[in-house]
Coordinates of C-alpha atoms in Angstrom, one line a residue:
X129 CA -130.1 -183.6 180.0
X130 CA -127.3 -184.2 182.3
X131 CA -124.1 -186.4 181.0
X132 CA -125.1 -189.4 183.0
X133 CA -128.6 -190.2 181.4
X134 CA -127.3 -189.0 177.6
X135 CA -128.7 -191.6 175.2
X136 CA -126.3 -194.4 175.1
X137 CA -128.5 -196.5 172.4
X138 CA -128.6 -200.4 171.7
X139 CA -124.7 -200.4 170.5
X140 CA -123.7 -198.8 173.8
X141 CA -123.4 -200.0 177.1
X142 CA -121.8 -197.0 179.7
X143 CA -121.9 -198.9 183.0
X144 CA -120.2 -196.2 185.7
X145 CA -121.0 -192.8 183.5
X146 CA -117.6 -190.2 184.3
X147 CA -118.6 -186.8 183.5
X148 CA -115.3 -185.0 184.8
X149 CA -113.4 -187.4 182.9
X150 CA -110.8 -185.9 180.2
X151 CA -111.0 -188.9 177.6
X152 CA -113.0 -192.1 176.6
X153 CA -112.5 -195.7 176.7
X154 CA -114.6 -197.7 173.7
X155 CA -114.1 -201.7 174.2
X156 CA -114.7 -203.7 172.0
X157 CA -115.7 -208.0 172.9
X158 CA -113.9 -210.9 171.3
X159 CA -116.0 -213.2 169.3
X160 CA -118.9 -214.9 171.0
X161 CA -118.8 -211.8 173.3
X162 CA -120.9 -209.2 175.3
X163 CA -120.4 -206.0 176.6
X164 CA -120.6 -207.0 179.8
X165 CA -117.2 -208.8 179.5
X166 CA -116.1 -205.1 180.3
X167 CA -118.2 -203.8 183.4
X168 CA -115.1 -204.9 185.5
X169 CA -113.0 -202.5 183.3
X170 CA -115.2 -199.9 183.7
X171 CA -115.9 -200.2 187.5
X172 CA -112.3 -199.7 188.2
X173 CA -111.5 -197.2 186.0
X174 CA -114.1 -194.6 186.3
X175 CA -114.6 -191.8 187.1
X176 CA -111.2 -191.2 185.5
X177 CA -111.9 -192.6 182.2
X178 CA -115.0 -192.5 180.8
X179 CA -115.7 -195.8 179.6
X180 CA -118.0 -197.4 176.6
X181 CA -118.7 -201.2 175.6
X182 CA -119.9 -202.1 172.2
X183 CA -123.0 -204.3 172.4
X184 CA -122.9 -206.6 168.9
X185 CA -126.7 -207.4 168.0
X186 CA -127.2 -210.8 168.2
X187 CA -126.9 -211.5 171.8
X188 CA -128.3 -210.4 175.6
X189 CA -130.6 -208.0 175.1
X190 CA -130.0 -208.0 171.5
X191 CA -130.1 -211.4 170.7
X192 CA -133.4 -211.1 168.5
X193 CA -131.2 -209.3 166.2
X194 CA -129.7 -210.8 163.7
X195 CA -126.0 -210.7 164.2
X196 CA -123.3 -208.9 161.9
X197 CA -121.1 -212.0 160.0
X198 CA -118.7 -209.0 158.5
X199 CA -116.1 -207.1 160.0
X200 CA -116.4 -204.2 157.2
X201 CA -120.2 -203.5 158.0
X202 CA -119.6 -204.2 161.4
X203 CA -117.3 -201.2 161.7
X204 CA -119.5 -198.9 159.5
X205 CA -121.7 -199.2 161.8
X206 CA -120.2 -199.0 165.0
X207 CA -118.3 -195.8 163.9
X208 CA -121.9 -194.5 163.4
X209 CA -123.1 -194.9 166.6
X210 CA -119.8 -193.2 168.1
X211 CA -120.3 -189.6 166.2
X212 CA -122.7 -188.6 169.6
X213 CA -119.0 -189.5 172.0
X214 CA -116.4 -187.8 169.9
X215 CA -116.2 -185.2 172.1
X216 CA -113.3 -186.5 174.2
X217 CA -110.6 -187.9 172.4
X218 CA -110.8 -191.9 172.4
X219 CA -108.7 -194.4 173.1
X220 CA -109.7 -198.1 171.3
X221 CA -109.2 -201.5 173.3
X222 CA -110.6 -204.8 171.4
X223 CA -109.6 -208.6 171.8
X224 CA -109.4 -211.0 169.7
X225 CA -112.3 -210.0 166.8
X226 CA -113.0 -206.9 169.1
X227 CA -109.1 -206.0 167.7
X228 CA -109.7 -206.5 164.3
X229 CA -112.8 -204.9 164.4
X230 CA -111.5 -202.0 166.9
X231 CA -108.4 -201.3 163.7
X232 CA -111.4 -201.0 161.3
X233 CA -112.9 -198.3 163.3
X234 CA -110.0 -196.6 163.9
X235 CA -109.3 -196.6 160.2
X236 CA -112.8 -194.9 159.3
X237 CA -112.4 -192.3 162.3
X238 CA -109.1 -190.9 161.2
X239 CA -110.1 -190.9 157.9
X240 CA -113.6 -188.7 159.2
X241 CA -111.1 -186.6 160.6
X242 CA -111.3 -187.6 164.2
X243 CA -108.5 -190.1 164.8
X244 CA -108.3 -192.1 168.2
X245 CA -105.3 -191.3 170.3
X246 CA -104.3 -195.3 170.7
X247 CA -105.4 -198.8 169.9
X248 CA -104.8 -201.6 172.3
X249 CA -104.9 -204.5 170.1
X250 CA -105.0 -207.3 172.6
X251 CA -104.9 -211.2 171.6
X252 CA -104.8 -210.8 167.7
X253 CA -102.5 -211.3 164.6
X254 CA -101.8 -208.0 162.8
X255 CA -104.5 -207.5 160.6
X256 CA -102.2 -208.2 157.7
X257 CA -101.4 -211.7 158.8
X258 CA -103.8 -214.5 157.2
X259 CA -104.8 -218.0 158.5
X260 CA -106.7 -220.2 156.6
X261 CA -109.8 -220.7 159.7
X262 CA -112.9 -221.9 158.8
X263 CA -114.4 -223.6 162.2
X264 CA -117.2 -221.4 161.4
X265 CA -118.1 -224.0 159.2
X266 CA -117.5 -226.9 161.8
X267 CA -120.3 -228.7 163.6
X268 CA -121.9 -227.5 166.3
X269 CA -119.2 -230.4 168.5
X270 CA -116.4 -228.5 167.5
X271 CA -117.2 -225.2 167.9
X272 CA -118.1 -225.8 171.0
X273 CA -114.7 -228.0 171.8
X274 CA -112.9 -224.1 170.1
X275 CA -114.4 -222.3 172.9
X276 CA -113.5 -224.4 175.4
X277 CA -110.0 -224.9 174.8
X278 CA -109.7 -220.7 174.6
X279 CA -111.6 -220.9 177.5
X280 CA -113.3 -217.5 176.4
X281 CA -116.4 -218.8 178.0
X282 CA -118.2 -219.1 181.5
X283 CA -117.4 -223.1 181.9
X284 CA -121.1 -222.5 183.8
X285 CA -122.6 -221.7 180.2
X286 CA -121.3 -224.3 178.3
X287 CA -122.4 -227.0 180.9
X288 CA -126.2 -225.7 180.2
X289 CA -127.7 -226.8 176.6
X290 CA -130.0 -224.3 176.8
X291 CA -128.0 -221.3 177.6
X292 CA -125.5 -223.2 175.0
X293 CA -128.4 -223.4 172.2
X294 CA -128.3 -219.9 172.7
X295 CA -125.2 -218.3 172.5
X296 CA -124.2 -220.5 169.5
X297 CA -125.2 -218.8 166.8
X298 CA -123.9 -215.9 167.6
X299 CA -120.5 -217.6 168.6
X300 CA -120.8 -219.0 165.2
X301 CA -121.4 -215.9 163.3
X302 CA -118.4 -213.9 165.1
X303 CA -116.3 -216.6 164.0
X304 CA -117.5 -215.8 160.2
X305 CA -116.8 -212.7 160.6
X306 CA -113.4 -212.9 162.4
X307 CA -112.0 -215.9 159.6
X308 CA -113.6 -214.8 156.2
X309 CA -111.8 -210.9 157.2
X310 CA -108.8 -209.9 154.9
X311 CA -107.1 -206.9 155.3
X312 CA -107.8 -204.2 152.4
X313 CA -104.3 -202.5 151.5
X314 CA -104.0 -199.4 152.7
X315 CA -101.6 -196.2 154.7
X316 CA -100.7 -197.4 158.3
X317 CA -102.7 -195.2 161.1
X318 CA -100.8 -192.4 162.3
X319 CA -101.6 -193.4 165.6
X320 CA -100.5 -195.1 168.2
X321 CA -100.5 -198.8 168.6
X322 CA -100.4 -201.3 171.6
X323 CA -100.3 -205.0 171.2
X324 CA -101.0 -207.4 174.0
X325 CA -100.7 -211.1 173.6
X326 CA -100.4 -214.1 175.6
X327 CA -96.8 -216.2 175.5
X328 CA -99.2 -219.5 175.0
X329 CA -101.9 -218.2 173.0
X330 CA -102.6 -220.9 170.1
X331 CA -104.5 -218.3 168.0
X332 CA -101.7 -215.5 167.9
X333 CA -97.8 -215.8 167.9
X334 CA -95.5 -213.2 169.3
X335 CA -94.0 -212.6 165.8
X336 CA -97.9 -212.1 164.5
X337 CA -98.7 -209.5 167.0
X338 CA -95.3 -208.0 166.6
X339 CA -96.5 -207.3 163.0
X340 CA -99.0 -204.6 164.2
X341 CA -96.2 -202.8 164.1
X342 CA -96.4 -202.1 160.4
X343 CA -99.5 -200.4 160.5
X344 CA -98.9 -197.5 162.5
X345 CA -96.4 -194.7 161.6
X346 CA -96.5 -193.5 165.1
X347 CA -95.3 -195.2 168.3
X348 CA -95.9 -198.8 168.8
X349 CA -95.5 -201.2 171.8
X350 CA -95.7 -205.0 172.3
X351 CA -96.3 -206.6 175.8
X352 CA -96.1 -210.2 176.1
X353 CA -97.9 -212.4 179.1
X354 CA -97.6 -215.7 180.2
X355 CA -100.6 -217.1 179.2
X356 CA -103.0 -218.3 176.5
X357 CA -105.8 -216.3 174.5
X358 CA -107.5 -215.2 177.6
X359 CA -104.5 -213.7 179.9
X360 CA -106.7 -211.0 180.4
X361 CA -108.1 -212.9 182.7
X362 CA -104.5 -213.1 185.1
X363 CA -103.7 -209.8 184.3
X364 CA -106.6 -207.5 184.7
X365 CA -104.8 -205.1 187.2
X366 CA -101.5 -205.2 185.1
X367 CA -103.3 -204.3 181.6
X368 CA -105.7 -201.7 183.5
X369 CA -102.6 -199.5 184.7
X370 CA -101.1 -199.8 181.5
X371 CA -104.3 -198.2 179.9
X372 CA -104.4 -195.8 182.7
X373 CA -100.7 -194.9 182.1
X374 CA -101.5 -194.2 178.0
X375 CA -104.5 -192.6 179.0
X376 CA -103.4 -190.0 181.4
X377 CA -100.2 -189.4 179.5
X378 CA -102.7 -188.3 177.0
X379 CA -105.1 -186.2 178.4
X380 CA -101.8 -184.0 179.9
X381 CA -100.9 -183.7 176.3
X382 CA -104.4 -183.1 175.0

């Protein structure tokens, strides 16, 4: 079997399979989100970086699944499906939900032994930092008014009440999943941490992304962008050398 047709699964998607490269990419989607979000990110940075998406069930191809509504058993079993791709040493990038769920991961694979080398934690509080959410429970009105005010969504889908009727409840369930999480007590990661957050975003301050800082004993790094909870969106090629930068730096080291 050659590296570009190894099994990838229903968790996986690897868009532009790297063979040569010297380290791995796993990226995790923010609630209501698809792998796809990342085939951009993986276009431009292969065949440098290999690069993974995690596919949640509950939506695309998946969407006969029934979706995951806790962050706990969501890790479990994503760090399950990453024991065949431990081979090169990865690097973890999740927003919003996909950070909270891409810390839980990283917990469980340094404590198996295989720690990442970094985790980009990119439009989230520190996993330490509570608020009382609960537009899970909301009407359908309001969830859908949430969405469109982080503008997270394709203004194209939320114009269609099909495609809407949907998406929703898996929207709704990685909301669940994202508001009823509290952090479990624990060591700090020995690895290191980058935080990214937008200078408007209404669902993280500075100051709570700042606080990632306290659970890593290794090096840690904050960028702030203008913007709200999807800068990503303005600042694709800025946060893509930033990743290439941590990246190479360690693959050199490795």
């Amino acid at each position: 079997m050659t590296d570009e047709s190894r099994e990838t699964g229903p968790w996986i998607r690897r868009f532009h399979p790297a063979p040569a490269a010297r380290n791995r990419l796993v990226c995790f989607p923010h609630a209501g989100g698809s792998a796809t979000y990342y085939f951009p990110v993986s276009r431009a940075l292969s065949p440098a970086i290999d690069v993974l998406a995690i596919q949640y069930p509950g939506r695309q191809d998946r969407r006969h699944e029934p979706c995951v509504e806790d962050i706990e058993k969501l890790a479990d079993l994503v760090v399950g499906e990453l024991d065949s791709w431990r081979d090169l040493p990865l690097t973890l990038f999740g927003h919003s939900m996909g950070a909270t769920l891409a810390f839980e991961v990283a917990r469980r694979l340094e404590a198996g032994g295989t720690p990442p080398v970094t985790l980009f934690a990119s439009g989230r509080r520190a996993p330490s930092r509570v608020r009382d959410e609960r537009v899970h429970q909301a009407g359908d009105d309001r969830l859908i008014a949430d969405i469109t005010q982080l503008s997270g969504t394709d203004s194209a889908v939320l114009g269609d009440p099909e495609i809407l009727r949907m998406i929703l409840p898996a929207i709704r369930s990685d909301y669940k999943a994202a508001e009823t999480y509290r952090y479990r007590p624990g060591p700090p990661l020995g690895l290191d941490v980058v935080a990214l957050v937008g200078d408007a975003d209404q669902q993280v301050t500075v100051d709570e992304a700042e606080a990632w800082r306290e659970h890593t004993t290794a090096s840690f790094e904050l960028k702030v962008f203008p913007g709200g909870h999807f800068f990503l969106d303005s600042h694709v090629a800025t946060v893509l050398e930033l990743i290439r930068a941590r990246m190479s730096a360690s693959a050199v080291g490795s």
